[in-house]
Coordinates of C-alpha atoms in Angstrom, one line a residue:
X1 CA 0.0 0.0 0.0
X2 CA 1.1 3.5 -0.6
X3 CA 1.7 6.2 2.0
X4 CA -0.9 8.8 2.6
X5 CA 1.0 11.4 0.6
X6 CA -1.2 11.8 -2.5
X7 CA 1.5 12.6 -5.1
X8 CA 3.7 9.6 -4.2
X9 CA 4.0 7.4 -7.4
X10 CA 4.7 3.7 -7.4
X11 CA 6.5 1.5 -9.8
X12 CA 4.7 -1.5 -11.3
X13 CA 2.2 0.0 -13.6
X14 CA 3.7 -1.2 -16.9
X15 CA 5.9 -4.0 -18.1
X16 CA 9.5 -3.3 -17.3
X17 CA 12.3 -4.5 -19.6
X18 CA 14.7 -5.4 -16.8
X19 CA 14.1 -6.1 -13.2
X20 CA 16.3 -3.7 -11.2
X21 CA 18.7 -5.3 -8.8
X22 CA 18.2 -9.0 -9.5
X23 CA 20.5 -10.9 -11.8
X24 CA 19.4 -13.8 -13.9
X25 CA 20.0 -17.1 -12.3
X26 CA 21.7 -19.7 -14.2
X27 CA 20.1 -22.9 -12.9
X28 CA 21.3 -26.4 -12.5
X29 CA 19.7 -29.3 -14.3
X30 CA 16.2 -28.9 -12.9
X31 CA 15.8 -25.2 -13.8
X32 CA 17.3 -23.4 -16.7
X33 CA 16.8 -20.4 -19.0
X34 CA 18.4 -20.5 -22.5
X35 CA 18.5 -17.6 -25.0
X36 CA 16.3 -18.1 -28.0
X37 CA 15.9 -16.2 -31.3
X38 CA 13.1 -13.7 -32.0
X39 CA 13.2 -12.1 -28.5
X40 CA 12.3 -15.3 -26.6
X41 CA 14.0 -17.4 -24.0
X42 CA 13.3 -21.0 -23.2
X43 CA 12.7 -21.7 -19.5
X44 CA 12.6 -25.3 -18.1
X45 CA 11.8 -26.6 -14.7
X46 CA 11.0 -30.2 -13.6
X47 CA 10.4 -31.3 -17.2
X48 CA 8.0 -28.3 -18.0
X49 CA 9.3 -25.9 -20.6
X50 CA 7.8 -22.6 -21.7
X51 CA 8.9 -19.7 -24.0
X52 CA 8.9 -16.3 -22.4
X53 CA 10.0 -12.8 -23.6
X54 CA 13.8 -12.5 -23.4
X55 CA 13.6 -9.5 -21.2
X56 CA 11.7 -11.3 -18.4
X57 CA 13.8 -12.1 -15.4
X58 CA 14.2 -15.8 -14.4
X59 CA 14.5 -16.3 -10.7
X60 CA 15.7 -19.7 -9.4
X61 CA 14.1 -20.1 -6.0
X62 CA 16.6 -22.9 -5.1
X63 CA 19.3 -20.3 -5.2
X64 CA 17.3 -17.4 -3.9
X65 CA 14.5 -19.0 -1.8
X66 CA 13.5 -15.8 0.1
X67 CA 13.0 -13.9 -3.2
X68 CA 9.7 -11.9 -3.1
X69 CA 7.3 -13.3 -5.7
X70 CA 6.2 -10.0 -7.0
X71 CA 4.1 -9.4 -10.1
X72 CA 4.6 -5.7 -10.5
X73 CA 7.5 -6.5 -12.9
X74 CA 7.6 -9.4 -15.4
X75 CA 9.4 -12.5 -14.1
X76 CA 9.3 -16.2 -14.0
X77 CA 9.9 -17.9 -10.6
X78 CA 11.1 -21.5 -10.6
X79 CA 11.0 -23.8 -7.6
X80 CA 9.4 -23.9 -4.2
X81 CA 9.1 -20.5 -2.4
X82 CA 10.4 -20.2 1.1
X83 CA 7.7 -19.9 3.8
X84 CA 9.0 -16.5 4.6
X85 CA 9.8 -14.1 1.7
X86 CA 11.6 -10.7 1.6
X87 CA 8.6 -8.7 0.3
X88 CA 8.4 -4.9 0.7
X89 CA 5.0 -3.9 2.2
X90 CA 4.5 -1.2 -0.5
X91 CA 4.4 -3.3 -3.6
X92 CA 1.4 -2.1 -5.7
X93 CA 0.3 -3.0 -9.2
X94 CA 0.8 -5.8 -11.6
X95 CA 2.3 -6.4 -15.0
X96 CA 2.8 -10.2 -15.5
X97 CA 4.5 -13.1 -13.8
X98 CA 4.6 -16.8 -13.7
X99 CA 5.4 -19.2 -10.8
X100 CA 6.3 -22.8 -11.6
X101 CA 6.6 -24.8 -8.4
X102 CA 6.5 -28.5 -7.6
X103 CA 3.2 -30.1 -6.6
X104 CA 3.5 -30.7 -2.9
X105 CA 1.0 -30.8 0.0
X106 CA 1.8 -27.2 0.7
X107 CA 1.4 -25.9 -2.9
X108 CA -1.8 -28.0 -3.4
X109 CA -3.4 -25.9 -0.7
X110 CA -3.5 -23.0 -3.2
X111 CA -5.6 -25.0 -5.7
X112 CA -9.2 -23.8 -6.0
X113 CA -12.2 -24.8 -8.1
X114 CA -10.8 -22.6 -10.9
X115 CA -7.5 -24.5 -11.1
X116 CA -7.2 -26.3 -14.4
X117 CA -5.6 -29.7 -14.9
X118 CA -3.9 -30.8 -18.1
X119 CA -4.7 -34.1 -19.8
X120 CA -2.3 -37.0 -19.6
X121 CA 0.7 -36.3 -21.8
X122 CA -0.1 -32.6 -22.2
X123 CA 1.5 -29.4 -20.8
X124 CA -1.3 -27.0 -21.7
X125 CA -4.9 -26.4 -20.7
X126 CA -6.4 -24.3 -23.4
X127 CA -9.6 -23.6 -21.6
X128 CA -8.1 -22.6 -18.2
X129 CA -10.1 -19.9 -16.6
X130 CA -8.8 -16.6 -15.2
X131 CA -9.9 -15.8 -11.6
X132 CA -8.9 -12.5 -10.0
X133 CA -6.3 -11.9 -12.7
X134 CA -4.7 -15.3 -12.2
X135 CA -4.6 -18.5 -14.3
X136 CA -3.6 -21.6 -12.4
X137 CA -2.8 -25.0 -14.1
X138 CA -1.8 -28.2 -12.5
X139 CA 0.6 -29.9 -15.0
X140 CA 0.5 -33.3 -13.3
X141 CA 2.7 -35.1 -15.9
X142 CA 5.6 -32.7 -14.9
X143 CA 4.5 -32.6 -11.2
X144 CA 4.2 -28.8 -11.3
X145 CA 1.6 -26.2 -10.3
X146 CA 1.8 -23.2 -12.6
X147 CA 0.4 -19.8 -11.4
X148 CA 0.3 -17.0 -13.9
X149 CA -0.7 -13.5 -12.9
X150 CA -1.8 -10.9 -15.4
X151 CA -3.8 -7.7 -16.0
X152 CA -6.5 -7.4 -18.7
X153 CA -3.8 -5.8 -20.9
X154 CA -1.3 -8.6 -20.4
X155 CA -3.7 -11.6 -20.3
X156 CA -3.1 -12.5 -24.0
X157 CA 0.7 -12.3 -23.5
X158 CA 0.5 -14.6 -20.5
X159 CA -1.8 -17.0 -22.3
X160 CA 0.6 -17.1 -25.2
X161 CA 3.4 -18.1 -22.8
X162 CA 1.3 -20.8 -21.3
X163 CA 0.3 -22.1 -24.8
X164 CA 4.0 -22.6 -25.6
X165 CA 4.4 -25.2 -22.8
X166 CA 5.6 -28.6 -23.5
X167 CA 6.9 -31.6 -21.5
X168 CA 10.6 -32.7 -21.7
X169 CA 12.1 -36.1 -21.3
X170 CA 12.9 -35.4 -17.6
X171 CA 9.2 -34.8 -16.7
X172 CA 8.0 -37.0 -13.8
X173 CA 4.3 -37.3 -12.9
X174 CA 3.0 -36.1 -9.5
X175 CA -0.8 -36.0 -9.3
X176 CA -2.6 -33.1 -7.5
X177 CA -3.9 -34.5 -4.2
X178 CA -7.6 -35.5 -4.6
X179 CA -8.7 -33.1 -1.8
X180 CA -7.3 -30.2 -3.8
X181 CA -9.2 -31.3 -6.9
X182 CA -12.6 -31.4 -5.4
X183 CA -14.6 -28.4 -6.4
X184 CA -17.3 -29.2 -3.9
X185 CA -15.0 -29.5 -1.0
X186 CA -16.1 -27.6 2.1
X187 CA -13.4 -25.0 2.9
X188 CA -12.1 -24.6 6.4
X189 CA -13.7 -21.6 8.1
X190 CA -12.4 -18.6 10.0
X191 CA -13.4 -18.3 13.6
X192 CA -16.3 -15.9 12.8
X193 CA -16.6 -12.7 10.7
X194 CA -13.3 -10.8 10.2
X195 CA -12.0 -8.6 11.6
X196 CA -15.0 -8.7 13.9
X197 CA -15.0 -6.4 17.0
X198 CA -11.4 -5.3 17.9
X199 CA -9.6 -2.3 19.2
X200 CA -5.8 -2.3 19.0
X201 CA -2.8 -2.6 16.8
X202 CA -2.4 -4.5 13.6
X203 CA -0.2 -4.7 10.5
X204 CA -0.4 -5.4 6.9
X205 CA 2.2 -7.0 4.6
X206 CA 2.4 -7.7 0.9
X207 CA 2.4 -11.4 1.4
X208 CA 0.8 -13.5 4.2
X209 CA 3.6 -14.4 6.6
X210 CA 4.4 -18.1 7.3
X211 CA 2.8 -19.9 10.2
X212 CA 6.1 -19.9 12.1
X213 CA 6.3 -16.1 11.7
X214 CA 2.7 -15.6 12.7
X215 CA 3.3 -17.7 15.9
X216 CA 6.5 -15.8 16.8
X217 CA 4.8 -12.4 16.3
X218 CA 1.8 -13.5 18.3
X219 CA 4.0 -14.3 21.2
X220 CA 6.1 -11.1 21.3
X221 CA 4.8 -8.4 19.0
X222 CA 2.2 -5.7 20.0
X223 CA 0.0 -6.8 17.1
X224 CA -3.2 -9.0 17.1
X225 CA -4.6 -8.2 13.7
X226 CA -3.2 -8.7 10.2
X227 CA -4.2 -7.3 6.8
X228 CA -4.1 -9.9 4.0
X229 CA -4.4 -9.3 0.3
X230 CA -7.0 -11.9 -0.7
X231 CA -8.0 -10.8 -4.2
X232 CA -7.9 -8.3 -7.0
X233 CA -6.4 -8.1 -10.5
X234 CA -3.9 -5.5 -9.4
X235 CA -2.5 -7.4 -6.3
X236 CA 1.2 -7.1 -6.5
X237 CA 2.5 -10.2 -4.6
X238 CA 1.9 -13.9 -4.9
X239 CA 0.4 -15.6 -1.8
X240 CA 2.1 -19.0 -1.4
X241 CA 1.0 -19.2 2.3
X242 CA -2.5 -17.9 2.0
X243 CA -4.9 -20.9 2.1
X244 CA -8.1 -21.8 3.9
X245 CA -6.0 -23.7 6.4
X246 CA -3.8 -20.7 7.0
X247 CA -6.9 -18.5 7.7
X248 CA -8.3 -21.1 10.0
X249 CA -5.1 -21.5 11.9
X250 CA -4.6 -17.7 12.5
X251 CA -8.1 -17.0 13.6
X252 CA -8.2 -20.0 15.9
X253 CA -5.0 -18.6 17.4
X254 CA -6.7 -15.3 18.1
X255 CA -5.5 -13.2 15.1
X256 CA -8.0 -10.9 13.5
X257 CA -7.8 -10.6 9.7
X258 CA -8.8 -7.6 7.6
X259 CA -9.1 -8.9 4.0
X260 CA -7.9 -6.5 1.2
X261 CA -8.7 -6.5 -2.5
X262 CA -6.5 -4.5 -5.0
X263 CA -8.5 -3.8 -8.1
X264 CA -8.9 -0.9 -10.5
X265 CA -7.4 2.4 -9.6
X266 CA -8.6 6.0 -9.9
X267 CA -8.7 7.1 -13.6
X268 CA -6.6 10.2 -12.7
X269 CA -3.5 8.1 -12.0
X270 CA -0.8 6.6 -14.1
X271 CA -1.6 3.0 -13.0
X272 CA -2.2 0.6 -15.9
X273 CA -5.5 -0.8 -14.5
X274 CA -7.9 2.0 -14.0
X275 CA -11.7 2.3 -13.5
X276 CA -13.7 4.0 -16.2
X277 CA -14.3 7.8 -16.3
X278 CA -18.0 6.9 -17.0
X279 CA -19.6 6.6 -13.5
X280 CA -22.1 3.9 -14.6
X281 CA -19.3 1.8 -16.0
X282 CA -17.2 2.4 -12.9
X283 CA -20.1 1.3 -10.8
X284 CA -20.4 -1.9 -12.8
X285 CA -16.6 -2.5 -12.4
X286 CA -17.0 -2.2 -8.7
X287 CA -19.7 -4.9 -8.8
X288 CA -17.4 -7.2 -10.7
X289 CA -14.5 -6.5 -8.3
X290 CA -16.7 -7.3 -5.3
X291 CA -17.9 -10.6 -6.9
X292 CA -14.3 -11.7 -7.3
X293 CA -13.5 -10.7 -3.7
X294 CA -16.5 -12.7 -2.4
X295 CA -15.4 -15.8 -4.3
X296 CA -11.9 -15.4 -2.9
X297 CA -13.2 -14.8 0.6
X298 CA -15.5 -17.8 0.4
X299 CA -12.7 -20.1 -0.8
X300 CA -10.6 -19.0 2.1
X301 CA -13.4 -19.6 4.6
X302 CA -13.8 -15.9 5.4
X303 CA -17.6 -15.8 6.1
X304 CA -20.4 -13.4 5.4
X305 CA -20.4 -10.7 8.1
X306 CA -16.7 -10.0 7.4
X307 CA -15.5 -6.7 6.0
X308 CA -13.5 -6.6 2.7
X309 CA -11.5 -3.5 2.0
X310 CA -11.0 -2.1 -1.6
X311 CA -7.5 -0.7 -2.0
X312 CA -7.6 2.4 -4.1
X313 CA -4.2 4.1 -4.0
X314 CA -3.6 7.9 -3.6
X315 CA -4.7 10.1 -6.5
X316 CA -4.9 13.8 -7.3
X317 CA -8.6 14.4 -7.1
X318 CA -10.8 16.1 -9.7
X319 CA -14.6 16.2 -9.8
X320 CA -14.6 13.6 -12.6
X321 CA -12.1 11.3 -10.8
X322 CA -14.0 11.5 -7.5
X323 CA -17.3 10.6 -9.3
X324 CA -15.6 7.5 -10.8
X325 CA -14.1 6.4 -7.5
X326 CA -17.3 6.8 -5.5
X327 CA -19.4 5.1 -8.2
X328 CA -17.0 2.2 -8.2
X329 CA -17.2 2.0 -4.4
X330 CA -21.0 2.1 -4.7
X331 CA -21.1 -0.9 -6.9
X332 CA -18.5 -2.6 -4.6
X333 CA -20.6 -2.0 -1.5
X334 CA -23.9 -3.0 -3.0
X335 CA -22.5 -6.3 -4.3
X336 CA -20.8 -7.1 -1.0
X337 CA -24.1 -6.3 0.8
X338 CA -26.0 -8.6 -1.4
X339 CA -23.9 -11.5 -0.1
X340 CA -23.9 -10.3 3.5
X341 CA -20.4 -8.8 3.6
X342 CA -19.4 -5.4 4.9
X343 CA -17.6 -3.0 2.6
X344 CA -14.4 -1.3 3.4
X345 CA -12.4 1.3 1.6
X346 CA -8.6 1.9 1.8
X347 CA -7.0 5.0 0.4
X348 CA -4.9 8.0 1.3
X349 CA -6.6 10.3 3.8
X350 CA -5.7 13.2 1.6
X351 CA -7.4 11.9 -1.5
X352 CA -9.9 9.0 -1.6
X353 CA -10.9 9.2 2.1
X354 CA -11.4 12.9 1.9
X355 CA -13.5 12.5 -1.2
X356 CA -15.7 9.8 0.4
X357 CA -16.2 12.1 3.5
X358 CA -17.2 15.0 1.2
X359 CA -20.1 12.9 -0.2
X360 CA -21.0 11.2 3.1
X361 CA -24.6 12.3 2.9
X362 CA -25.0 12.2 -0.9
X363 CA -27.7 9.6 -1.7
X364 CA -26.3 9.2 -5.2
X365 CA -23.6 7.0 -3.8
X366 CA -23.8 4.0 -1.5
X367 CA -21.7 4.6 1.5
X368 CA -19.0 2.2 2.5
X369 CA -19.2 0.6 6.0
X370 CA -15.6 0.9 7.1
X371 CA -12.7 3.4 6.4
X372 CA -9.1 2.2 6.2
X373 CA -7.0 5.3 5.8
X374 CA -3.3 6.0 5.2
X375 CA -2.1 8.9 7.2
X376 CA 1.5 8.3 8.2
X377 CA 1.6 10.6 11.2
X378 CA 2.9 8.0 13.6
X379 CA -0.1 8.2 15.9
X380 CA -1.7 4.9 16.8
X381 CA -5.3 6.1 17.0
X382 CA -8.3 6.5 14.7
X383 CA -8.3 10.3 14.6
X384 CA -8.8 11.6 11.1
X385 CA -7.8 15.2 11.6
X386 CA -9.4 17.6 9.1
X387 CA -9.8 14.8 6.5
X388 CA -13.0 13.3 7.9
X389 CA -15.4 14.8 10.5
X390 CA -15.3 12.9 13.8
X391 CA -19.0 12.1 13.5
X392 CA -18.5 10.1 10.3
X393 CA -17.8 6.4 10.4
X394 CA -17.7 6.8 14.2
X395 CA -19.3 3.6 15.3
X396 CA -16.2 1.3 15.4
X397 CA -15.7 1.7 11.6
X398 CA -12.1 2.8 11.3
X399 CA -8.6 1.5 10.6
X400 CA -5.7 4.0 10.6
X401 CA -2.5 3.0 8.8
X402 CA -0.2 5.3 10.8
X403 CA 3.2 4.3 9.5
X404 CA 4.4 2.5 6.4
X405 CA 7.2 0.3 5.0
X406 CA 9.0 -0.4 8.3
X407 CA 10.8 -3.6 9.1
X408 CA 10.2 -5.2 12.5
X409 CA 11.5 -8.4 13.9
X410 CA 10.0 -10.6 16.6
X411 CA 11.1 -14.1 17.6
X412 CA 13.7 -14.1 14.9
X413 CA 11.3 -13.3 12.0
X414 CA 11.6 -10.0 10.2
X415 CA 8.8 -8.6 8.1
X416 CA 8.4 -5.3 6.2
X417 CA 5.0 -4.0 7.2
X418 CA 2.7 -1.0 7.4
X419 CA 1.5 -0.3 11.0
X420 CA -2.2 0.0 11.6
X421 CA -4.5 0.8 14.5
X422 CA -8.0 -0.6 14.4
X423 CA -11.3 0.3 16.1
X424 CA -13.7 -2.0 14.3
X425 CA -17.0 -3.8 15.0
X426 CA -19.5 -5.9 13.3
X427 CA -21.8 -2.9 13.1
X428 CA -25.0 -3.4 11.2
X429 CA -24.0 -6.4 9.2
X430 CA -26.1 -6.5 6.1
X431 CA -28.6 -9.3 5.9
X432 CA -28.3 -11.1 2.6
X433 CA -31.4 -12.0 0.7
X434 CA -30.2 -15.5 1.0
X435 CA -26.9 -16.9 2.2
X436 CA -25.5 -20.4 2.1
X437 CA -26.9 -21.5 -1.2
X438 CA -26.6 -20.6 -4.9
X439 CA -29.7 -18.7 -6.0
X440 CA -28.6 -17.9 -9.5
X441 CA -30.0 -20.2 -12.2
X442 CA -30.8 -19.9 -15.9
X443 CA -34.3 -21.4 -15.1
X444 CA -36.3 -21.7 -11.9
X445 CA -38.1 -25.0 -12.5
X446 CA -40.9 -26.2 -10.2
X447 CA -39.8 -28.0 -7.1
X448 CA -42.2 -29.7 -4.6
X449 CA -42.4 -32.5 -2.1
X450 CA -40.0 -35.3 -3.1
X451 CA -37.7 -33.0 -5.1
X452 CA -34.0 -32.6 -4.3
X453 CA -31.0 -30.7 -5.5
X454 CA -29.6 -27.2 -5.7
X455 CA -32.9 -25.5 -6.6
X456 CA -34.6 -27.0 -3.5
X457 CA -31.7 -25.7 -1.4
X458 CA -32.2 -22.3 -3.0
X459 CA -35.9 -22.3 -2.3
X460 CA -35.3 -23.4 1.3
X461 CA -32.7 -20.6 1.8
X462 CA -35.1 -18.0 0.3
X463 CA -38.0 -19.2 2.5
X464 CA -35.8 -19.0 5.6
X465 CA -34.6 -15.5 4.7
X466 CA -38.2 -14.4 4.3
X467 CA -39.0 -15.6 7.8
X468 CA -40.7 -18.9 6.9
X469 CA -38.3 -21.6 8.4
X470 CA -38.1 -24.9 6.5
X471 CA -35.3 -26.1 8.8
X472 CA -31.7 -26.3 7.7
X473 CA -31.4 -25.9 3.9
X474 CA -30.3 -29.4 2.8
X475 CA -31.7 -29.7 -0.7
X476 CA -34.4 -32.2 0.2
X477 CA -38.0 -31.0 -0.2
X478 CA -39.7 -32.6 2.8
X479 CA -42.7 -31.8 5.0
X480 CA -41.1 -28.8 6.7
X481 CA -40.3 -27.2 3.4
X482 CA -43.8 -27.8 2.2
X483 CA -45.2 -26.2 5.3
X484 CA -42.9 -23.2 5.0
X485 CA -43.8 -22.8 1.3
X486 CA -47.6 -22.9 2.1
X487 CA -47.2 -20.3 4.8
X488 CA -45.2 -18.0 2.5
X489 CA -47.7 -18.4 -0.3
X490 CA -50.6 -17.5 2.1
X491 CA -48.8 -14.3 3.1
X492 CA -48.6 -13.3 -0.6
X493 CA -52.2 -14.3 -1.5
X494 CA -51.0 -17.1 -3.7
X495 CA -52.5 -20.6 -3.9
X496 CA -51.1 -22.3 -0.8
X497 CA -50.3 -25.7 -2.3
X498 CA -46.7 -25.9 -1.0
X499 CA -45.4 -26.2 -4.6
X500 CA -42.7 -23.7 -5.5
X501 CA -43.5 -22.8 -9.1
X502 CA -43.1 -19.7 -11.2
X503 CA -45.3 -17.4 -9.1
X504 CA -43.7 -18.5 -5.8
X505 CA -40.2 -18.3 -7.2
X506 CA -40.9 -14.7 -8.5
X507 CA -42.2 -13.5 -5.1
X508 CA -39.3 -15.1 -3.2
X509 CA -36.6 -13.9 -5.6
X510 CA -37.8 -10.3 -5.7
X511 CA -38.2 -9.9 -2.0
X512 CA -36.3 -7.0 -0.4
X513 CA -36.0 -3.2 -0.9
X514 CA -37.7 -1.6 -3.9
X515 CA -35.6 1.3 -5.2
X516 CA -36.3 2.6 -8.7
X517 CA -33.9 0.9 -11.1
X518 CA -33.5 1.5 -14.8
X519 CA -31.0 1.4 -17.7
X520 CA -27.5 2.0 -16.2
X521 CA -28.4 0.9 -12.7
X522 CA -26.3 -1.7 -10.9
X523 CA -26.2 -3.5 -7.7
X524 CA -28.1 -5.9 -5.5
X525 CA -31.6 -4.7 -6.4
X526 CA -30.8 -5.3 -10.1
X527 CA -29.6 -8.8 -9.3
X528 CA -32.9 -9.6 -7.5
X529 CA -34.8 -8.1 -10.4
X530 CA -32.9 -10.3 -12.9
X531 CA -33.6 -13.5 -10.9
X532 CA -37.3 -12.6 -10.5
X533 CA -37.7 -11.9 -14.2
X534 CA -36.0 -15.2 -15.1
X535 CA -38.7 -17.0 -13.0
X536 CA -41.6 -14.8 -14.1
X537 CA -40.9 -14.9 -17.8
X538 CA -39.7 -18.5 -17.9
X539 CA -36.7 -17.4 -19.9
X540 CA -33.1 -16.7 -19.0
X541 CA -32.2 -13.1 -18.1
X542 CA -28.5 -12.6 -17.4
X543 CA -27.9 -12.3 -13.7
X544 CA -25.0 -9.9 -13.4
X545 CA -26.3 -6.9 -11.4
X546 CA -26.0 -4.6 -14.4
X547 CA -29.2 -3.1 -15.9
X548 CA -28.3 -3.4 -19.6
X549 CA -30.4 -3.7 -22.8
X550 CA -31.3 -7.4 -22.1
X551 CA -32.7 -6.6 -18.7
X552 CA -34.5 -3.5 -20.1
X553 CA -36.2 -5.6 -22.7
X554 CA -37.2 -8.2 -20.1
X555 CA -38.7 -5.5 -17.9
X556 CA -40.7 -4.1 -20.8
X557 CA -42.0 -7.6 -21.7
X558 CA -42.9 -8.3 -18.1
X559 CA -44.7 -4.9 -17.7
X560 CA -46.6 -5.4 -21.0
X561 CA -47.7 -8.9 -20.1
X562 CA -48.9 -7.8 -16.6
X563 CA -50.8 -4.7 -17.8
X564 CA -48.2 -2.2 -16.5
X565 CA -46.8 0.8 -18.3
X566 CA -44.1 -0.7 -20.4
X567 CA -41.5 2.0 -19.9
X568 CA -38.6 -0.2 -18.8
X569 CA -38.3 1.5 -15.5
X570 CA -38.8 -0.6 -12.4
X571 CA -40.6 1.4 -9.8
X572 CA -43.2 0.7 -7.0
X573 CA -45.8 -0.8 -9.4
X574 CA -43.4 -3.2 -11.1
X575 CA -41.8 -4.3 -7.8
X576 CA -45.2 -4.7 -6.3
X577 CA -46.3 -7.0 -9.1
X578 CA -43.1 -9.1 -8.8
X579 CA -43.3 -9.4 -5.0
X580 CA -46.9 -10.5 -5.2
X581 CA -45.8 -13.3 -7.5
X582 CA -47.5 -12.0 -10.7

């Protein structure tokens, strides 16, 4: 993270031809880089070979195990990272980078549902998905896990490198452990929402420290909270230690976590990944960023009720830039709230935080729940000086980063950190329309007594959120679910048959607040609208929280078929029809 000084610039916003200060590592047999014609070099590790741009640095972790795996400058890292790395706290930004490490019990902990696996005899996975600006592939025939970081601008370059992969004669197979391959595996869970209620000192570091370092710091440091970078397409450091197991271990040991997402930056900066200057588009980008952060948090076992902080670095504010940032944060907040998370905002006190305070009471923007502000004045408190009135975000809603990029050592473990002081609480945790089940489907088919599966679990979850308890949502439509459905239907004037068909789905899915939404709107209300329209019209409406042309047409079709004014604007009459199951 940057200091609070608004004009401080950071490296790492573009591809650099040479990595300053690190020489190329000539590797032994298992890792090597050879010059190739046409601006490429061949890099081989563990029987896995790729062609990368000649100017990319190649770092052999066997020779430099504590090297920081940083993605703000293009590099290839070969080997197993040390548990403790020499990462500066202030790394911000991303260009491109690839880590090739052996498949071990430790590295397998990084695998997620998005991790691709190559077929037998293959070194590439052409359909590998990108999640949070990262493509991960298990090349089991070479026994390596490949993690490739990119931005939208460098994704094609990185995919080209991955597409050049081949196996060599020295490749030896190691399968990814079966537990790491299961997309339906239940992640370990943090000990409650994070950071929860806490007053005291904390720190943030670019990469999650090792378990040994966390234990040593817990025993002798003044800190009991740690900021961790869990997501974002502009996150600067790799996270070899950050797994669901790590999260569970720290929170069980008494640490509080404050999760951080590094995504698009203000449009009035020189960063390579910026939010749009169009407020509506910026809002949509905030929704997308929050969705990625929720996926990452869920995979790490960080539950609903937790706060996630969007890191938007210092910028020189203008009216247009402020509108983009606050629109992005509105989308960010609305999407987090729709899944029951609190929204946080990190920035310089002199720029982003000051701008947010200036529009604190502006209904055009959705206010964030927590402030996390950089003001490096050395004072371990949550005073905001002249930047934010003391009455704003005053109910245990503040984190002050009061010093930055200092190295501290406890129990023999040195870490470069930013120092923080927290006064946080759970506050008014948003109640999700439904948590614990997927409620997004391309069709909401009828479910009834004897049915089972994901749609039954969604119906049970929605009934429970509406106050009609079917018991624990288990995906089995039994007598309790039938009774809950009948009671809900009676409350809406629907036929109380206990069968969840189109009308009951529509009423359940649209339940909640009824703000006016129209073309250009984004957020949780639009998501509910899209679900309800999918059920009511018996056709698929894209559920993305963005009111675009497809949603507009679906609204007009619904209004016309229900005898409403077909203006494409969803106001009280349209919401009323949906919520009554029409």
